[in-house]
């Protein structure tokens, strides 16, 4: 597990040392570094030779599991990953982190990112997602005014298109359908406004759904692959789902963080749709995953009204032509490969749990009934 203990004061010392020896190493700050995308992006930037700083919120348990593979103790010579405590709901902390890390690139990925949860926690979602982006922009505005050349990536979402019919591109009207979507749209427009008002390099990525074995367990793809694997291994019997007819444009997170980086390498700050251009229903995802592992899903899947949303986004499918032309970006992983990759990962986890269970150990029963 990663230890963030007193990393802020450590980073301050680190900055003093660095100020003496000016290097040409690029520095990036990632908010939301502990999330699915944050962990992939950190890996990508480290592989490109960046010094990576991440904002991590304080939790009573470890929340840095996705970073275990890349973490090195910051006291070690040559460490390139530095974590700082901070929260999108607090501007002062963000300013301290900018001062300590002195990044040239900032990726604002932090969010309460669950759409269904945003209906239950609307005010909190707006505070973190919308006003959180504004806090970063205000901090960046002052940071740039002090002479720092800095570029900011804002993580936008296809949820901002909501009810606008597909295919959706950069010119499609926005029509969000959840407090999360509305908050992301506010963040998007704050970013556009700060770009125009202050000449800041601020770019919005409008990303369609992207998944991976690291996807949070309560998003529908991971909920399905995890539950099917557990059903296959006899660890659970039921999977409770909501709307199976909604359609999503699902890509692979590893491909999408490459697009984020390319967006910040452009000569001008612009907004880009990032998508595969192919959509599938939740039912299709379920069928494909069940076929892969040989589980007769009809016997195990039940519907639960808790997982339906008061207002649903029925159909999204992105047109990423602009990204293809200007960024030279195209997704590499296809839908079938994505399902297989996630199923394989969750089957392996389920096998490990089954081994523990057969040896008499208790294994977690959670999984059948989460958002
Ligand atoms: P995720 O796995 O849910 O990660 C969200 C990150 O934000 C986590 O590191 C989380 O920390 C952090 N966070 C949550 N609340 C915070 C707060 N109050 N202060 C600071 N950090 C906070 O999301 P993701 O899938 O990686 O997505 C990354 C970003 O892209 C999000 O902004 C999301 O809304 C957006 N997006 C995602 C997709 C997608 O399909 N994945 C598509 C479009 C846009 P903890 O680890 O402590 O929870
Ligand atoms: N989570 C969940 N749980 N979704 C379910 C379930 C269930 O049990 N049953 C059906 N669904 C349907 C939802 O109603 C939705 O139509 C679809 O599955 C996808 O839901 P999620 O996987 O929760 O993702 P999302 O599309 O709402 O939001 C994700 O993608 C956005 C990009 O468009 C999140 O990652 C957002 O943060 C992101 O912006």
GROMACS .gro file of C-alpha atoms and ligand atoms in nm:
model
  458
    1UNK     CA    1   0.000   0.000   0.000
    2UNK     CA    2   0.114   0.353  -0.075
    3UNK     CA    3   0.198   0.583   0.213
    4UNK     CA    4   0.111   0.951   0.161
    5UNK     CA    5   0.219   1.046   0.513
    6UNK     CA    6   0.328   1.408   0.529
    7UNK     CA    7   0.392   1.405   0.158
    8UNK     CA    8   0.311   1.774   0.130
    9UNK     CA    9   0.592   1.881   0.361
   10UNK     CA   10   0.814   1.628   0.192
   11UNK     CA   11   0.732   1.781  -0.146
   12UNK     CA   12   0.816   2.126  -0.022
   13UNK     CA   13   1.165   2.005   0.069
   14UNK     CA   14   1.177   1.833  -0.264
   15UNK     CA   15   1.098   2.161  -0.441
   16UNK     CA   16   1.378   2.348  -0.261
   17UNK     CA   17   1.625   2.086  -0.377
   18UNK     CA   18   1.486   2.098  -0.729
   19UNK     CA   19   1.498   2.479  -0.746
   20UNK     CA   20   1.873   2.461  -0.703
   21UNK     CA   21   1.920   2.206  -0.981
   22UNK     CA   22   1.698   2.311  -1.271
   23UNK     CA   23   1.605   2.008  -1.478
   24UNK     CA   24   1.426   1.967  -1.808
   25UNK     CA   25   1.197   1.696  -1.667
   26UNK     CA   26   0.832   1.782  -1.723
   27UNK     CA   27   0.607   1.787  -1.418
   28UNK     CA   28   0.241   1.692  -1.419
   29UNK     CA   29  -0.024   1.708  -1.150
   30UNK     CA   30  -0.315   1.464  -1.160
   31UNK     CA   31  -0.620   1.516  -0.940
   32UNK     CA   32  -0.811   1.189  -0.902
   33UNK     CA   33  -0.487   0.993  -0.941
   34UNK     CA   34  -0.624   0.705  -0.731
   35UNK     CA   35  -0.913   0.646  -0.974
   36UNK     CA   36  -0.924   0.423  -1.280
   37UNK     CA   37  -0.807   0.691  -1.526
   38UNK     CA   38  -0.567   0.856  -1.282
   39UNK     CA   39  -0.373   0.533  -1.238
   40UNK     CA   40  -0.348   0.470  -1.615
   41UNK     CA   41  -0.249   0.830  -1.680
   42UNK     CA   42   0.018   0.825  -1.407
   43UNK     CA   43   0.169   0.514  -1.567
   44UNK     CA   44   0.165   0.674  -1.910
   45UNK     CA   45   0.331   0.996  -1.792
   46UNK     CA   46   0.596   0.814  -1.588
   47UNK     CA   47   0.678   0.605  -1.895
   48UNK     CA   48   0.722   0.929  -2.089
   49UNK     CA   49   0.973   1.051  -1.830
   50UNK     CA   50   0.748   1.295  -1.641
   51UNK     CA   51   0.770   1.367  -1.272
   52UNK     CA   52   0.414   1.294  -1.160
   53UNK     CA   53   0.235   1.454  -0.867
   54UNK     CA   54  -0.103   1.331  -0.753
   55UNK     CA   55  -0.371   1.476  -0.530
   56UNK     CA   56  -0.509   1.214  -0.294
   57UNK     CA   57  -0.794   1.266  -0.052
   58UNK     CA   58  -0.754   1.153   0.300
   59UNK     CA   59  -0.945   0.834   0.383
   60UNK     CA   60  -0.960   0.614   0.691
   61UNK     CA   61  -0.849   0.318   0.480
   62UNK     CA   62  -0.592   0.292   0.200
   63UNK     CA   63  -0.733   0.433  -0.124
   64UNK     CA   64  -0.417   0.406  -0.333
   65UNK     CA   65  -0.442   0.041  -0.437
   66UNK     CA   66  -0.445   0.120  -0.809
   67UNK     CA   67  -0.107   0.293  -0.770
   68UNK     CA   68   0.070   0.008  -0.593
   69UNK     CA   69   0.250  -0.106  -0.908
   70UNK     CA   70   0.412   0.233  -0.974
   71UNK     CA   71   0.469   0.367  -0.626
   72UNK     CA   72   0.822   0.411  -0.494
   73UNK     CA   73   0.905   0.568  -0.158
   74UNK     CA   74   0.959   0.943  -0.224
   75UNK     CA   75   1.276   0.930  -0.012
   76UNK     CA   76   1.432   0.689  -0.259
   77UNK     CA   77   1.673   0.832  -0.511
   78UNK     CA   78   1.509   0.874  -0.850
   79UNK     CA   79   1.149   0.861  -0.722
   80UNK     CA   80   0.920   1.021  -0.980
   81UNK     CA   81   0.577   0.986  -0.822
   82UNK     CA   82   0.474   1.219  -0.539
   83UNK     CA   83   0.140   1.220  -0.362
   84UNK     CA   84  -0.016   1.514  -0.180
   85UNK     CA   85  -0.322   1.524   0.039
   86UNK     CA   86  -0.594   1.746  -0.104
   87UNK     CA   87  -0.960   1.760  -0.191
   88UNK     CA   88  -1.155   1.926  -0.471
   89UNK     CA   89  -1.380   2.081  -0.210
   90UNK     CA   90  -1.096   2.292  -0.070
   91UNK     CA   91  -0.921   2.561  -0.276
   92UNK     CA   92  -0.641   2.644  -0.031
   93UNK     CA   93  -0.508   2.289  -0.041
   94UNK     CA   94  -0.506   2.288  -0.420
   95UNK     CA   95  -0.301   2.609  -0.418
   96UNK     CA   96  -0.052   2.458  -0.175
   97UNK     CA   97  -0.012   2.157  -0.403
   98UNK     CA   98   0.049   2.376  -0.709
   99UNK     CA   99   0.316   2.560  -0.515
  100UNK     CA  100   0.482   2.238  -0.403
  101UNK     CA  101   0.461   2.050  -0.732
  102UNK     CA  102   0.505   2.338  -0.980
  103UNK     CA  103   0.349   2.143  -1.267
  104UNK     CA  104   0.351   2.238  -1.634
  105UNK     CA  105   0.052   2.013  -1.701
  106UNK     CA  106  -0.252   1.956  -1.480
  107UNK     CA  107  -0.512   1.686  -1.539
  108UNK     CA  108  -0.829   1.749  -1.341
  109UNK     CA  109  -0.981   1.402  -1.309
  110UNK     CA  110  -1.113   1.419  -0.952
  111UNK     CA  111  -1.489   1.369  -0.931
  112UNK     CA  112  -1.781   1.204  -0.761
  113UNK     CA  113  -1.814   1.015  -1.088
  114UNK     CA  114  -2.115   0.788  -1.030
  115UNK     CA  115  -2.424   0.909  -1.215
  116UNK     CA  116  -2.682   0.720  -1.003
  117UNK     CA  117  -2.517   0.839  -0.681
  118UNK     CA  118  -2.533   1.199  -0.807
  119UNK     CA  119  -2.914   1.187  -0.770
  120UNK     CA  120  -2.871   1.099  -0.402
  121UNK     CA  121  -2.583   1.338  -0.341
  122UNK     CA  122  -2.658   1.620  -0.583
  123UNK     CA  123  -2.521   1.906  -0.375
  124UNK     CA  124  -2.198   1.721  -0.295
  125UNK     CA  125  -2.155   1.622  -0.660
  126UNK     CA  126  -2.195   1.986  -0.770
  127UNK     CA  127  -1.945   2.098  -0.506
  128UNK     CA  128  -1.677   1.850  -0.614
  129UNK     CA  129  -1.741   1.829  -0.988
  130UNK     CA  130  -1.852   2.181  -1.084
  131UNK     CA  131  -1.716   2.409  -0.812
  132UNK     CA  132  -1.415   2.178  -0.776
  133UNK     CA  133  -1.320   2.256  -1.136
  134UNK     CA  134  -1.372   2.627  -1.068
  135UNK     CA  135  -1.138   2.606  -0.766
  136UNK     CA  136  -0.866   2.455  -0.984
  137UNK     CA  137  -0.920   2.719  -1.252
  138UNK     CA  138  -0.894   3.000  -0.999
  139UNK     CA  139  -0.575   2.848  -0.856
  140UNK     CA  140  -0.433   2.802  -1.206
  141UNK     CA  141  -0.521   3.159  -1.299
  142UNK     CA  142  -0.312   3.291  -1.008
  143UNK     CA  143  -0.037   3.037  -1.071
  144UNK     CA  144  -0.014   3.148  -1.437
  145UNK     CA  145  -0.018   3.514  -1.330
  146UNK     CA  146   0.294   3.441  -1.124
  147UNK     CA  147   0.471   3.353  -1.449
  148UNK     CA  148   0.416   2.978  -1.472
  149UNK     CA  149   0.347   2.831  -1.815
  150UNK     CA  150   0.078   2.574  -1.744
  151UNK     CA  151  -0.177   2.367  -1.934
  152UNK     CA  152  -0.496   2.227  -1.782
  153UNK     CA  153  -0.700   1.927  -1.896
  154UNK     CA  154  -1.060   1.916  -1.772
  155UNK     CA  155  -1.226   1.571  -1.767
  156UNK     CA  156  -1.559   1.619  -1.941
  157UNK     CA  157  -1.813   1.349  -2.013
  158UNK     CA  158  -2.058   1.221  -2.273
  159UNK     CA  159  -2.314   1.259  -1.993
  160UNK     CA  160  -2.314   1.628  -2.090
  161UNK     CA  161  -2.488   1.528  -2.417
  162UNK     CA  162  -2.747   1.328  -2.226
  163UNK     CA  163  -3.069   1.336  -2.426
  164UNK     CA  164  -2.916   1.473  -2.748
  165UNK     CA  165  -2.941   1.193  -3.005
  166UNK     CA  166  -2.629   1.020  -3.143
  167UNK     CA  167  -2.386   1.051  -3.306
  168UNK     CA  168  -2.250   1.322  -3.072
  169UNK     CA  169  -1.954   1.541  -3.164
  170UNK     CA  170  -1.809   1.875  -3.050
  171UNK     CA  171  -2.100   2.066  -3.214
  172UNK     CA  172  -2.382   1.859  -3.062
  173UNK     CA  173  -2.604   2.057  -2.821
  174UNK     CA  174  -2.566   1.960  -2.457
  175UNK     CA  175  -2.869   1.822  -2.267
  176UNK     CA  176  -2.752   1.663  -1.940
  177UNK     CA  177  -2.985   1.428  -1.753
  178UNK     CA  178  -2.837   1.402  -1.404
  179UNK     CA  179  -2.682   1.624  -1.137
  180UNK     CA  180  -2.351   1.468  -1.242
  181UNK     CA  181  -2.406   1.562  -1.608
  182UNK     CA  182  -2.514   1.915  -1.518
  183UNK     CA  183  -2.209   1.955  -1.292
  184UNK     CA  184  -1.973   1.832  -1.564
  185UNK     CA  185  -2.133   2.077  -1.805
  186UNK     CA  186  -2.079   2.366  -1.561
  187UNK     CA  187  -1.713   2.258  -1.532
  188UNK     CA  188  -1.690   2.249  -1.911
  189UNK     CA  189  -1.821   2.604  -1.947
  190UNK     CA  190  -1.603   2.733  -1.662
  191UNK     CA  191  -1.306   2.593  -1.853
  192UNK     CA  192  -1.414   2.757  -2.180
  193UNK     CA  193  -1.473   3.086  -2.000
  194UNK     CA  194  -1.132   3.089  -1.829
  195UNK     CA  195  -0.967   3.007  -2.161
  196UNK     CA  196  -1.140   3.300  -2.330
  197UNK     CA  197  -1.129   3.548  -2.042
  198UNK     CA  198  -0.769   3.496  -1.927
  199UNK     CA  199  -0.600   3.331  -2.225
  200UNK     CA  200  -0.523   3.020  -2.020
  201UNK     CA  201  -0.440   2.692  -2.194
  202UNK     CA  202  -0.744   2.497  -2.076
  203UNK     CA  203  -0.878   2.206  -2.282
  204UNK     CA  204  -1.187   1.992  -2.230
  205UNK     CA  205  -1.184   1.624  -2.317
  206UNK     CA  206  -1.540   1.500  -2.372
  207UNK     CA  207  -1.486   1.131  -2.307
  208UNK     CA  208  -1.739   0.857  -2.365
  209UNK     CA  209  -1.748   0.558  -2.129
  210UNK     CA  210  -1.419   0.379  -2.088
  211UNK     CA  211  -1.360   0.071  -1.883
  212UNK     CA  212  -1.086  -0.169  -1.775
  213UNK     CA  213  -1.020  -0.433  -1.511
  214UNK     CA  214  -0.953  -0.133  -1.280
  215UNK     CA  215  -1.304   0.007  -1.328
  216UNK     CA  216  -1.487   0.079  -1.001
  217UNK     CA  217  -1.699  -0.220  -0.898
  218UNK     CA  218  -2.030  -0.029  -0.903
  219UNK     CA  219  -2.020   0.079  -1.269
  220UNK     CA  220  -2.228  -0.157  -1.479
  221UNK     CA  221  -1.952  -0.327  -1.683
  222UNK     CA  222  -1.740  -0.417  -1.382
  223UNK     CA  223  -2.047  -0.504  -1.176
  224UNK     CA  224  -2.141  -0.755  -1.447
  225UNK     CA  225  -1.797  -0.911  -1.503
  226UNK     CA  226  -1.728  -0.936  -1.132
  227UNK     CA  227  -2.065  -1.092  -1.053
  228UNK     CA  228  -2.058  -1.339  -1.345
  229UNK     CA  229  -1.714  -1.456  -1.240
  230UNK     CA  230  -1.831  -1.506  -0.883
  231UNK     CA  231  -2.143  -1.690  -1.003
  232UNK     CA  232  -1.926  -1.912  -1.221
  233UNK     CA  233  -1.708  -2.001  -0.920
  234UNK     CA  234  -2.007  -2.058  -0.692
  235UNK     CA  235  -1.941  -1.754  -0.473
  236UNK     CA  236  -2.277  -1.585  -0.538
  237UNK     CA  237  -2.604  -1.666  -0.709
  238UNK     CA  238  -2.778  -1.343  -0.808
  239UNK     CA  239  -2.689  -1.026  -0.996
  240UNK     CA  240  -2.934  -0.736  -0.956
  241UNK     CA  241  -2.937  -0.484  -1.239
  242UNK     CA  242  -3.144  -0.188  -1.361
  243UNK     CA  243  -3.201  -0.073  -1.719
  244UNK     CA  244  -3.058  -0.324  -1.967
  245UNK     CA  245  -3.165  -0.131  -2.278
  246UNK     CA  246  -2.944   0.179  -2.232
  247UNK     CA  247  -2.671   0.203  -2.496
  248UNK     CA  248  -2.316   0.315  -2.430
  249UNK     CA  249  -2.005   0.373  -2.640
  250UNK     CA  250  -1.755   0.168  -2.438
  251UNK     CA  251  -1.380   0.200  -2.494
  252UNK     CA  252  -1.068   0.097  -2.304
  253UNK     CA  253  -0.933   0.337  -2.039
  254UNK     CA  254  -0.569   0.274  -2.141
  255UNK     CA  255  -0.645   0.414  -2.488
  256UNK     CA  256  -0.832   0.714  -2.349
  257UNK     CA  257  -0.555   0.847  -2.123
  258UNK     CA  258  -0.331   0.863  -2.430
  259UNK     CA  259  -0.589   1.101  -2.580
  260UNK     CA  260  -0.582   1.318  -2.265
  261UNK     CA  261  -0.208   1.358  -2.299
  262UNK     CA  262  -0.229   1.438  -2.671
  263UNK     CA  263  -0.493   1.704  -2.604
  264UNK     CA  264  -0.243   1.892  -2.386
  265UNK     CA  265   0.037   1.866  -2.647
  266UNK     CA  266  -0.162   2.065  -2.908
  267UNK     CA  267  -0.045   2.411  -3.019
  268UNK     CA  268  -0.383   2.560  -2.913
  269UNK     CA  269  -0.620   2.463  -2.633
  270UNK     CA  270  -0.928   2.300  -2.785
  271UNK     CA  271  -1.208   2.063  -2.686
  272UNK     CA  272  -1.224   1.706  -2.817
  273UNK     CA  273  -1.475   1.422  -2.821
  274UNK     CA  274  -1.305   1.088  -2.747
  275UNK     CA  275  -1.506   0.778  -2.835
  276UNK     CA  276  -1.502   0.452  -3.030
  277UNK     CA  277  -1.800   0.533  -3.255
  278UNK     CA  278  -1.963   0.201  -3.168
  279UNK     CA  279  -2.245   0.156  -2.920
  280UNK     CA  280  -2.384  -0.150  -2.740
  281UNK     CA  281  -2.666  -0.199  -2.495
  282UNK     CA  282  -2.608  -0.309  -2.135
  283UNK     CA  283  -2.789  -0.630  -2.234
  284UNK     CA  284  -2.534  -0.691  -2.512
  285UNK     CA  285  -2.248  -0.640  -2.269
  286UNK     CA  286  -2.412  -0.885  -2.029
  287UNK     CA  287  -2.472  -1.145  -2.303
  288UNK     CA  288  -2.119  -1.117  -2.437
  289UNK     CA  289  -1.964  -1.148  -2.088
  290UNK     CA  290  -2.192  -1.441  -1.994
  291UNK     CA  291  -2.107  -1.621  -2.319
  292UNK     CA  292  -1.739  -1.568  -2.249
  293UNK     CA  293  -1.754  -1.744  -1.914
  294UNK     CA  294  -2.036  -1.985  -1.992
  295UNK     CA  295  -2.290  -1.861  -1.736
  296UNK     CA  296  -2.664  -1.886  -1.824
  297UNK     CA  297  -2.732  -1.528  -1.713
  298UNK     CA  298  -3.113  -1.546  -1.739
  299UNK     CA  299  -3.112  -1.780  -1.438
  300UNK     CA  300  -2.910  -1.540  -1.225
  301UNK     CA  301  -2.996  -1.183  -1.325
  302UNK     CA  302  -3.284  -1.002  -1.157
  303UNK     CA  303  -3.407  -0.648  -1.200
  304UNK     CA  304  -3.406  -0.403  -0.912
  305UNK     CA  305  -3.575  -0.064  -0.941
  306UNK     CA  306  -3.302   0.088  -0.719
  307UNK     CA  307  -3.064   0.076  -1.013
  308UNK     CA  308  -3.288   0.270  -1.250
  309UNK     CA  309  -3.225   0.644  -1.272
  310UNK     CA  310  -3.495   0.914  -1.241
  311UNK     CA  311  -3.380   1.040  -1.582
  312UNK     CA  312  -3.175   0.809  -1.803
  313UNK     CA  313  -2.930   0.870  -2.085
  314UNK     CA  314  -3.067   0.620  -2.337
  315UNK     CA  315  -2.816   0.624  -2.615
  316UNK     CA  316  -2.471   0.771  -2.660
  317UNK     CA  317  -2.235   0.705  -2.946
  318UNK     CA  318  -1.950   0.945  -3.016
  319UNK     CA  319  -1.805   1.081  -3.335
  320UNK     CA  320  -1.432   1.131  -3.264
  321UNK     CA  321  -1.337   1.248  -3.617
  322UNK     CA  322  -1.178   1.566  -3.484
  323UNK     CA  323  -0.954   1.368  -3.246
  324UNK     CA  324  -0.859   1.133  -3.527
  325UNK     CA  325  -0.763   1.421  -3.756
  326UNK     CA  326  -0.597   1.662  -3.512
  327UNK     CA  327  -0.460   1.431  -3.243
  328UNK     CA  328  -0.391   1.128  -3.463
  329UNK     CA  329  -0.581   0.934  -3.196
  330UNK     CA  330  -0.782   0.618  -3.252
  331UNK     CA  331  -0.894   0.352  -3.003
  332UNK     CA  332  -0.701   0.025  -3.021
  333UNK     CA  333  -0.905  -0.211  -2.802
  334UNK     CA  334  -1.234  -0.334  -2.948
  335UNK     CA  335  -1.552  -0.406  -2.753
  336UNK     CA  336  -1.507  -0.786  -2.763
  337UNK     CA  337  -1.146  -0.757  -2.637
  338UNK     CA  338  -1.256  -0.525  -2.359
  339UNK     CA  339  -1.520  -0.768  -2.236
  340UNK     CA  340  -1.269  -1.055  -2.253
  341UNK     CA  341  -1.000  -0.858  -2.067
  342UNK     CA  342  -1.240  -0.764  -1.786
  343UNK     CA  343  -1.385  -1.116  -1.764
  344UNK     CA  344  -1.038  -1.275  -1.747
  345UNK     CA  345  -0.933  -1.042  -1.468
  346UNK     CA  346  -1.246  -1.103  -1.262
  347UNK     CA  347  -1.235  -1.478  -1.319
  348UNK     CA  348  -0.883  -1.479  -1.176
  349UNK     CA  349  -0.998  -1.280  -0.871
  350UNK     CA  350  -1.292  -1.516  -0.822
  351UNK     CA  351  -1.061  -1.819  -0.847
  352UNK     CA  352  -0.841  -1.671  -0.573
  353UNK     CA  353  -1.148  -1.609  -0.356
  354UNK     CA  354  -1.280  -1.960  -0.422
  355UNK     CA  355  -0.946  -2.106  -0.314
  356UNK     CA  356  -0.962  -1.910   0.010
  357UNK     CA  357  -1.324  -2.013   0.065
  358UNK     CA  358  -1.249  -2.380   0.008
  359UNK     CA  359  -0.969  -2.354   0.267
  360UNK     CA  360  -1.225  -2.235   0.520
  361UNK     CA  361  -1.150  -1.861   0.503
  362UNK     CA  362  -1.427  -1.604   0.492
  363UNK     CA  363  -1.449  -1.413   0.163
  364UNK     CA  364  -1.648  -1.096   0.105
  365UNK     CA  365  -2.006  -1.157  -0.008
  366UNK     CA  366  -2.053  -0.807  -0.146
  367UNK     CA  367  -2.123  -0.779  -0.515
  368UNK     CA  368  -2.478  -0.877  -0.592
  369UNK     CA  369  -2.638  -0.551  -0.488
  370UNK     CA  370  -2.431  -0.241  -0.542
  371UNK     CA  371  -2.514   0.069  -0.747
  372LIG     P1  372  -1.310   0.719  -1.067
  372LIG     O1  373  -1.244   0.585  -1.085
  372LIG     O2  374  -1.439   0.727  -0.995
  372LIG     O3  375  -1.201   0.813  -0.994
  372LIG     C1  376  -1.239   0.938  -0.942
  372LIG     C2  377  -1.121   0.998  -0.870
  372LIG     O4  378  -1.161   1.121  -0.809
  372LIG     C3  379  -1.067   0.908  -0.755
  372LIG     O5  380  -0.928   0.926  -0.746
  372LIG     C4  381  -1.134   0.969  -0.633
  372LIG     O6  382  -1.066   0.945  -0.512
  372LIG     C5  383  -1.125   1.116  -0.671
  372LIG     N1  384  -1.217   1.199  -0.593
  372LIG     C6  385  -1.347   1.179  -0.567
  372LIG     N2  386  -1.395   1.279  -0.490
  372LIG     C7  387  -1.292   1.362  -0.465
  372LIG     C8  388  -1.276   1.482  -0.391
  372LIG     N3  389  -1.378   1.535  -0.323
  372LIG     N4  390  -1.155   1.541  -0.390
  372LIG     C9  391  -1.050   1.487  -0.456
  372LIG     N5  392  -1.057   1.373  -0.525
  372LIG    C10  393  -1.177   1.312  -0.532
  372LIG     O7  394  -1.331   0.789  -1.208
  372LIG     P2  395  -1.259   0.760  -1.348
  372LIG     O8  396  -1.340   0.660  -1.421
  372LIG     O9  397  -1.116   0.740  -1.326
  372LIG    O10  398  -1.283   0.898  -1.423
  372LIG    C11  399  -1.188   1.006  -1.415
  372LIG    C12  400  -1.258   1.136  -1.449
  372LIG    O11  401  -1.311   1.128  -1.581
  372LIG    C13  402  -1.375   1.172  -1.360
  372LIG    O12  403  -1.379   1.312  -1.351
  372LIG    C14  404  -1.496   1.121  -1.436
  372LIG    O13  405  -1.610   1.193  -1.397
  372LIG    C15  406  -1.453   1.150  -1.578
  372LIG     N6  407  -1.507   1.063  -1.682
  372LIG    C16  408  -1.498   0.927  -1.669
  372LIG    C17  409  -1.545   0.848  -1.773
  372LIG    C18  410  -1.537   0.697  -1.766
  372LIG    O14  411  -1.609   0.633  -1.843
  372LIG     N7  412  -1.451   0.640  -1.682
  372LIG    C19  413  -1.602   0.907  -1.888
  372LIG    C20  414  -1.608   1.046  -1.895
  372LIG    C21  415  -1.559   1.123  -1.792
  372LIG     P3  416  -1.091   0.810  -0.427
  372LIG    O15  417  -1.007   0.704  -0.494
  372LIG    O16  418  -1.043   0.847  -0.292
  372LIG    O17  419  -1.238   0.779  -0.435
  373LIG     N1  420  -2.411   0.144  -1.236
  373LIG     C1  421  -2.511   0.066  -1.280
  373LIG     N2  422  -2.556  -0.035  -1.200
  373LIG     N3  423  -2.565   0.093  -1.400
  373LIG     C2  424  -2.664   0.011  -1.444
  373LIG     C3  425  -2.712  -0.096  -1.368
  373LIG     C4  426  -2.657  -0.120  -1.239
  373LIG     O1  427  -2.694  -0.211  -1.166
  373LIG     N4  428  -2.809  -0.158  -1.440
  373LIG     C5  429  -2.821  -0.093  -1.555
  373LIG     N5  430  -2.735   0.011  -1.559
  373LIG     C6  431  -2.722   0.109  -1.668
  373LIG     C7  432  -2.733   0.254  -1.624
  373LIG     O2  433  -2.870   0.290  -1.608
  373LIG     C8  434  -2.666   0.323  -1.743
  373LIG     O3  435  -2.759   0.342  -1.846
  373LIG     C9  436  -2.562   0.223  -1.789
  373LIG     O4  437  -2.592   0.099  -1.724
  373LIG    C10  438  -2.419   0.263  -1.757
  373LIG     O5  439  -2.411   0.294  -1.620
  373LIG     P1  440  -2.268   0.317  -1.548
  373LIG     O6  441  -2.180   0.203  -1.574
  373LIG     O7  442  -2.297   0.352  -1.406
  373LIG     O8  443  -2.205   0.439  -1.629
  373LIG     P2  444  -2.265   0.579  -1.677
  373LIG     O9  445  -2.276   0.572  -1.827
  373LIG    O10  446  -2.385   0.617  -1.602
  373LIG    O11  447  -2.149   0.680  -1.634
  373LIG    C11  448  -2.013   0.649  -1.660
  373LIG    O12  449  -1.975   0.698  -1.786
  373LIG    C12  450  -1.980   0.841  -1.799
  373LIG    C13  451  -1.936   0.875  -1.942
  373LIG    O13  452  -2.048   0.890  -2.022
  373LIG    C14  453  -1.931   0.712  -1.547
  373LIG    O14  454  -1.798   0.668  -1.559
  373LIG    C15  455  -1.933   0.863  -1.556
  373LIG    O15  456  -1.841   0.918  -1.461
  373LIG    C16  457  -1.889   0.903  -1.697
  373LIG    O16  458  -1.888   1.043  -1.712
   0.00000   0.00000   0.00000
